[in-house]
Coordinates of C-alpha atoms and ligand atoms in Angstrom, one line a residue:
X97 CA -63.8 170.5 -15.4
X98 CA -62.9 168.7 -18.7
X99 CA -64.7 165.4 -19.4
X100 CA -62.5 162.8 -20.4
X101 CA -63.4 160.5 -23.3
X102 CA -62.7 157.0 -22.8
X103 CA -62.4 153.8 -25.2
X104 CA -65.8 152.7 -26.7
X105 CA -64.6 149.9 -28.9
X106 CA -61.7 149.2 -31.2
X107 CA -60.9 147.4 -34.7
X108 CA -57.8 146.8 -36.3
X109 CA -59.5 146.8 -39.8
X110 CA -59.2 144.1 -42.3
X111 CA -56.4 143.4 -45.4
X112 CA -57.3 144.7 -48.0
X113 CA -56.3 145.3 -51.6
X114 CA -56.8 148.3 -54.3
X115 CA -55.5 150.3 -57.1
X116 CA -53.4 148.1 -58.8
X117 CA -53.0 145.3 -56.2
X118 CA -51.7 147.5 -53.3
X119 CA -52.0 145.7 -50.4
X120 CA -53.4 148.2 -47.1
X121 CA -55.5 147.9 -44.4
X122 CA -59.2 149.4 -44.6
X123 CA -59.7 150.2 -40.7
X124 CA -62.8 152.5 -41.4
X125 CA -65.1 151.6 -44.8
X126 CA -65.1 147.8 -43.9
X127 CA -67.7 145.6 -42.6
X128 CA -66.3 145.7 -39.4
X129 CA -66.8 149.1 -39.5
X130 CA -68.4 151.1 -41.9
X131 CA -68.0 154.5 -41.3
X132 CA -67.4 156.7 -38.6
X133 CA -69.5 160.2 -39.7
X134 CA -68.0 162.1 -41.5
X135 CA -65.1 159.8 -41.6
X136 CA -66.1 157.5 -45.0
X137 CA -62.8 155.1 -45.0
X138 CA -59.2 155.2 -43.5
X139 CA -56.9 153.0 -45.2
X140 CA -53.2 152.2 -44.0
X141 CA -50.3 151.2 -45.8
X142 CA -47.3 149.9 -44.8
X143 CA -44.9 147.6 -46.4
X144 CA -41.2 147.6 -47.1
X145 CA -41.7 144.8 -50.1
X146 CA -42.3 146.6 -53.4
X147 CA -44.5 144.1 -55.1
X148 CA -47.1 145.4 -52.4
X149 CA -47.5 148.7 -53.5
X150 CA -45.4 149.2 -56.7
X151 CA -48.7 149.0 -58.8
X152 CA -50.3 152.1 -56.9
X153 CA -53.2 153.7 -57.8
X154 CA -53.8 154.1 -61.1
X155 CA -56.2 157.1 -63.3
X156 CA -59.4 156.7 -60.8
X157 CA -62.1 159.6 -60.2
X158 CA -63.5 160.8 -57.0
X159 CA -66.7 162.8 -56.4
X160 CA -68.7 164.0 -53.2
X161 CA -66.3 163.6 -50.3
X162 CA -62.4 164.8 -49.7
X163 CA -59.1 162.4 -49.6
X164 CA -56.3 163.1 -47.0
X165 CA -53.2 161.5 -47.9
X166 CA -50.5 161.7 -45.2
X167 CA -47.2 159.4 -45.3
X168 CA -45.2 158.7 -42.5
X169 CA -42.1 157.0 -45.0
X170 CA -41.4 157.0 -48.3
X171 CA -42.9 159.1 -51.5
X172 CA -46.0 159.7 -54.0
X173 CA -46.6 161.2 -56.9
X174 CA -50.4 162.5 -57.6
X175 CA -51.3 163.4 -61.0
X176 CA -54.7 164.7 -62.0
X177 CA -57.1 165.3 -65.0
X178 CA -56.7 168.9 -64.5
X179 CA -52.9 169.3 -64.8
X180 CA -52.3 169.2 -60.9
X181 CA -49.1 167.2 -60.7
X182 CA -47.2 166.7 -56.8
X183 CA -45.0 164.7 -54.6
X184 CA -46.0 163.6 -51.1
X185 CA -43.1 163.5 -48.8
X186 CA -42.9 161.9 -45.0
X187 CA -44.4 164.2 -42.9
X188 CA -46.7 166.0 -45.4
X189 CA -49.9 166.1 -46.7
X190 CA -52.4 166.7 -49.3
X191 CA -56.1 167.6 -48.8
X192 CA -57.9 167.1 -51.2
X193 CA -60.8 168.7 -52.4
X194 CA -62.9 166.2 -54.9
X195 CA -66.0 167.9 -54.7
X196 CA -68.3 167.5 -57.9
X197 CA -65.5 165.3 -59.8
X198 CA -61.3 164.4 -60.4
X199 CA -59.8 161.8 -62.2
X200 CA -56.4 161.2 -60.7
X201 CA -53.4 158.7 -60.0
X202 CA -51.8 158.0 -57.1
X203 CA -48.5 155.8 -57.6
X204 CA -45.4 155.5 -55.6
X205 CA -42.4 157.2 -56.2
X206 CA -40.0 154.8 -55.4
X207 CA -38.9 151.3 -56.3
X208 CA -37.9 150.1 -52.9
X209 CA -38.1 150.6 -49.2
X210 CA -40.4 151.7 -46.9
X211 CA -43.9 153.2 -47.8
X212 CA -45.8 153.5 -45.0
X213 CA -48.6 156.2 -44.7
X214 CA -52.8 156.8 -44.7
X215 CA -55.2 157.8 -46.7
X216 CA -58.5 159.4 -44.9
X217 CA -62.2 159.8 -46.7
X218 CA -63.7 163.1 -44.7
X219 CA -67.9 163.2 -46.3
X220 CA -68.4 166.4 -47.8
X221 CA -72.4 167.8 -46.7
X222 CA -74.8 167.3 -49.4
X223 CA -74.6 171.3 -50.3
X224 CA -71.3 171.0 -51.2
X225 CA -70.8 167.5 -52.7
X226 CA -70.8 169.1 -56.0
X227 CA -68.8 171.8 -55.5
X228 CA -65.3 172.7 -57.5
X229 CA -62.3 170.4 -57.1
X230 CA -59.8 172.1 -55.0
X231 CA -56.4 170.8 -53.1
X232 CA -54.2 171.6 -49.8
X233 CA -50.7 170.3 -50.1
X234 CA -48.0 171.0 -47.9
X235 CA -44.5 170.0 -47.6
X236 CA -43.3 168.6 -44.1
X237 CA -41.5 172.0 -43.5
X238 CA -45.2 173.6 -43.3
X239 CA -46.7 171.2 -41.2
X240 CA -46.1 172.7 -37.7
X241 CA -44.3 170.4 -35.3
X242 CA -45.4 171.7 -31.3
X243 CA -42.9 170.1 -29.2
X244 CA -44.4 170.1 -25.4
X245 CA -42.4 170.5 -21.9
X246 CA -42.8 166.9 -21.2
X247 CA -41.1 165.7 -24.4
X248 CA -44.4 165.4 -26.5
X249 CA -44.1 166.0 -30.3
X250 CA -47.5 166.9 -31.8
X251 CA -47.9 167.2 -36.3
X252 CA -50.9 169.6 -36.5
X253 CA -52.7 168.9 -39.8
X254 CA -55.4 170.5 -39.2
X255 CA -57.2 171.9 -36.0
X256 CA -55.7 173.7 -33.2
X257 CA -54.3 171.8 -30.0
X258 CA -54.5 172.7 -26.7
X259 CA -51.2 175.2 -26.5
X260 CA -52.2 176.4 -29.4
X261 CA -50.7 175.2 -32.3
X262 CA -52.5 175.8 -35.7
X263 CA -52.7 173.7 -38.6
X264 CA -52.1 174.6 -42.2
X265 CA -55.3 173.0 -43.5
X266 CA -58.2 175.0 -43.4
X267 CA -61.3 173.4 -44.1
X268 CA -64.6 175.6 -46.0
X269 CA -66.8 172.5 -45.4
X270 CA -66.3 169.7 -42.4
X271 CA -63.7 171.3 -40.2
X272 CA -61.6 167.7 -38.5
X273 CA -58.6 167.8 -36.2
X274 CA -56.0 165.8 -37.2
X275 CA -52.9 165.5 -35.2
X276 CA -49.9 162.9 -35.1
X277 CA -48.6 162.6 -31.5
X278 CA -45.1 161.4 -30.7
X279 CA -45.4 160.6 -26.2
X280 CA -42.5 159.8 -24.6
X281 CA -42.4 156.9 -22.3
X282 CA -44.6 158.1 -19.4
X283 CA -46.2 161.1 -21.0
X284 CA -49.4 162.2 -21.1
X285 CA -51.6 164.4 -23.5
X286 CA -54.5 166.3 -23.5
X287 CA -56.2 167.5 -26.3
X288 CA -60.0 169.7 -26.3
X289 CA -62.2 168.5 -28.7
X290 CA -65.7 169.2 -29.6
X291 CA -68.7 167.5 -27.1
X292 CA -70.5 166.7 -30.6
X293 CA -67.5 165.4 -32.3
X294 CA -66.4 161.7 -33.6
X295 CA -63.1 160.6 -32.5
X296 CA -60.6 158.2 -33.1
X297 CA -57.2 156.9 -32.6
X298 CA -55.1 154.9 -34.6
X299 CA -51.9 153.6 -32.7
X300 CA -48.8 154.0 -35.0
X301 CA -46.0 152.7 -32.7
X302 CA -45.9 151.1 -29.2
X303 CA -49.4 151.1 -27.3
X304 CA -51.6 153.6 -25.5
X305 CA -53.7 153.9 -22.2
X306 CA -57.1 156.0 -23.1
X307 CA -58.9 158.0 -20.3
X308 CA -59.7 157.9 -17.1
X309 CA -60.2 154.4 -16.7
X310 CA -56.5 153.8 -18.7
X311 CA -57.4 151.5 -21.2
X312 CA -55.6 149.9 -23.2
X313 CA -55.0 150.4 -27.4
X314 CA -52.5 148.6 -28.9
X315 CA -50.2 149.0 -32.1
X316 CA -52.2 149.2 -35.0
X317 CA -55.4 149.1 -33.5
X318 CA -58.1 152.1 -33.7
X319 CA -59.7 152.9 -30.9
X320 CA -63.5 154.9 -31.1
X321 CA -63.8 157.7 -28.1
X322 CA -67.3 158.0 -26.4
X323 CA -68.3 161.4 -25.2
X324 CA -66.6 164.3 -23.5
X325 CA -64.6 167.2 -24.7
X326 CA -61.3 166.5 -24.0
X327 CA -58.8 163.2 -25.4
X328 CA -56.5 161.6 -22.5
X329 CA -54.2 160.0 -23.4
X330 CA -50.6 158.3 -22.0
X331 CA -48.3 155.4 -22.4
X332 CA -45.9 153.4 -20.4
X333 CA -43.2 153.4 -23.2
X334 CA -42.8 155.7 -26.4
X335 CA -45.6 155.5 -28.5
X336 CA -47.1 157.6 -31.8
X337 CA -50.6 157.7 -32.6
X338 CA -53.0 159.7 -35.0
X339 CA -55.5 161.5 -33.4
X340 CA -58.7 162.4 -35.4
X341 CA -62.2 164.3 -34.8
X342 CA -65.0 166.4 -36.8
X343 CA -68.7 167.1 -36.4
X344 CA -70.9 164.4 -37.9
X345 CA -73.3 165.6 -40.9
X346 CA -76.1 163.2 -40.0
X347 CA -77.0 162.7 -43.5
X348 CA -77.7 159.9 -45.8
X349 CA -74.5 157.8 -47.3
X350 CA -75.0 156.0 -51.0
X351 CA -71.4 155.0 -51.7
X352 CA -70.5 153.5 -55.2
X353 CA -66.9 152.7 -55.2
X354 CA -65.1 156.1 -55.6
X355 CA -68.1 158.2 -55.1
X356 CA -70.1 159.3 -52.0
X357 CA -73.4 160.9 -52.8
X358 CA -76.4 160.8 -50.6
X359 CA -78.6 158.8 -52.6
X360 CA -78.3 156.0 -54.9
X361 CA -79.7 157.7 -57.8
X362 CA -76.9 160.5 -57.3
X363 CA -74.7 157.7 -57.9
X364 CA -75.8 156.1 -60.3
X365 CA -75.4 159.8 -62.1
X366 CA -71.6 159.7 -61.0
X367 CA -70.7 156.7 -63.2
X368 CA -73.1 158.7 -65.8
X369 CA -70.8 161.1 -66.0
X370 CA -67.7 159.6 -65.5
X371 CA -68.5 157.2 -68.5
X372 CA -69.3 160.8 -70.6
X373 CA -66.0 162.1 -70.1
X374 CA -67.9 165.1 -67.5
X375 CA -65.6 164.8 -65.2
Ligands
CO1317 CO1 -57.8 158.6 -55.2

């Protein structure tokens, strides 16, 4: 018998501005609510007017944690101090290993429409905060698309669900599941997770009833699951949501801006190096 996690509490994260004036929503990594172990920060963008995102996110470095960039419309272009060079499509994603250090850019690649997506900050454990820089990156057509009897489309990022259904990602360090679920109206989905793990949802479109007790999560709100290893979930009328779990690490967090070390004296080395060029 499966113990179904139900809604603990919910934010719909603050505006929020970065890079070069984009304008987002910092749902995890604000006061509101700081972190959710491992997960460091989620951001969401979504605007059709250029001027809020047409500035991007200029040369910038990372060190001690991993990005996830996912986009749900429009394009970016990454560009790194290593040479690395890609474009993020709808649908796909890049993992990104930052490890011990990357300078990189993150800009759009496109002058108007839509750009709607999320970036996610997974904590790397202190053993491997300074380890080598390293990416995933795959192109919609590799992220695997499970379409279920009752009409349920589930992206698998990373993590295996419930029928099966493998990601591409495959994590050496904090292993998350991260799904994007497309429920018909009247669906419901059911999704194992680990007793130990954190879990969120972030509603994408329509709203959501969460567990037993059907409660309610509306669009663009996150909703934090208490305990029990397995994710109910249903809705009323279509709805999309991002569905996100991993193991805490338990450790210590010193964040500086960009970097994530666990203690302030490990980040205070981080700018050290940045400013030396050791990155
Ligand atoms: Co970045």
């Amino acid at each position: 018998m499966k113990n179904n996690r139900e809604l603990l509490q919910t934010t719909s994260g603050i505006a929020a501005s970065d890079g070069d004036g984009v304008k987002l929503t910092r749902i995890i990594g604000s006061q509101e609510l700081n972190v959710l172990d491992p997960f460091l920060l989620l951001d969401a963008f979504e605007s059709d007017n250029p001027h809020d995102y047409i500035g991007g996110f200029p040369s910038h470095p990372h060190r001690g944690f991993e990005t996830v960039t996912y986009l749900l419309a429009g394009r970016m272009r990454h560009k790194d101090n290593a040479g690395n060079e890609g474009v993020i499509e709808p649908g796909g994603v890049q993992w990104m290993t930052a490890g011990k250090g990357i300078v990189h850019s993150e800009m759009p690649e496109q002058e108007n429409g839509l750009l709607m997506g999320f970036q996610l900050w997974v904590n790397l454990p202190a053993a491997a905060k300074m380890s080598e820089p390293a990416y995933q990156e795959f192109s919609p057509d590799r992220v695997p698309l499970e379409q279920r009897q009752n009409g349920t489309l589930v992206r698998v990022i990373s993590g295996t669900t419930s029928e099966g259904t493998r990601g591409p990602v495959q994590n050496s360090y904090v292993k998350p599941t991260y799904m994007d679920v497309t429920l018909p109206a009247g669906a419901d989905f059911k999704q194992v997770v680990g007793a130990s793990d954190n879990a969120f949802i972030f509603v994408t479109e329509g709203n959501l009833l969460i567990g037993d007790s059907r409660q309610h999560l509306g669009h663009r709100e996150l909703g934090i699951l208490g305990e029990g290893d397995q994710i109910t979930v249903s809705a009323n009328a279509s709805a999309r949501f991002l569905l996100v779990a991993g193991q805490p690490l338990n450790e210590p967090i010193a964040r500086g801006g960009p970097f994530v070390m666990n203690t302030k004296a490990e980040v205070m080395q981080a700018f050290t190096d940045y400013q030396n060029g050791q990155f």
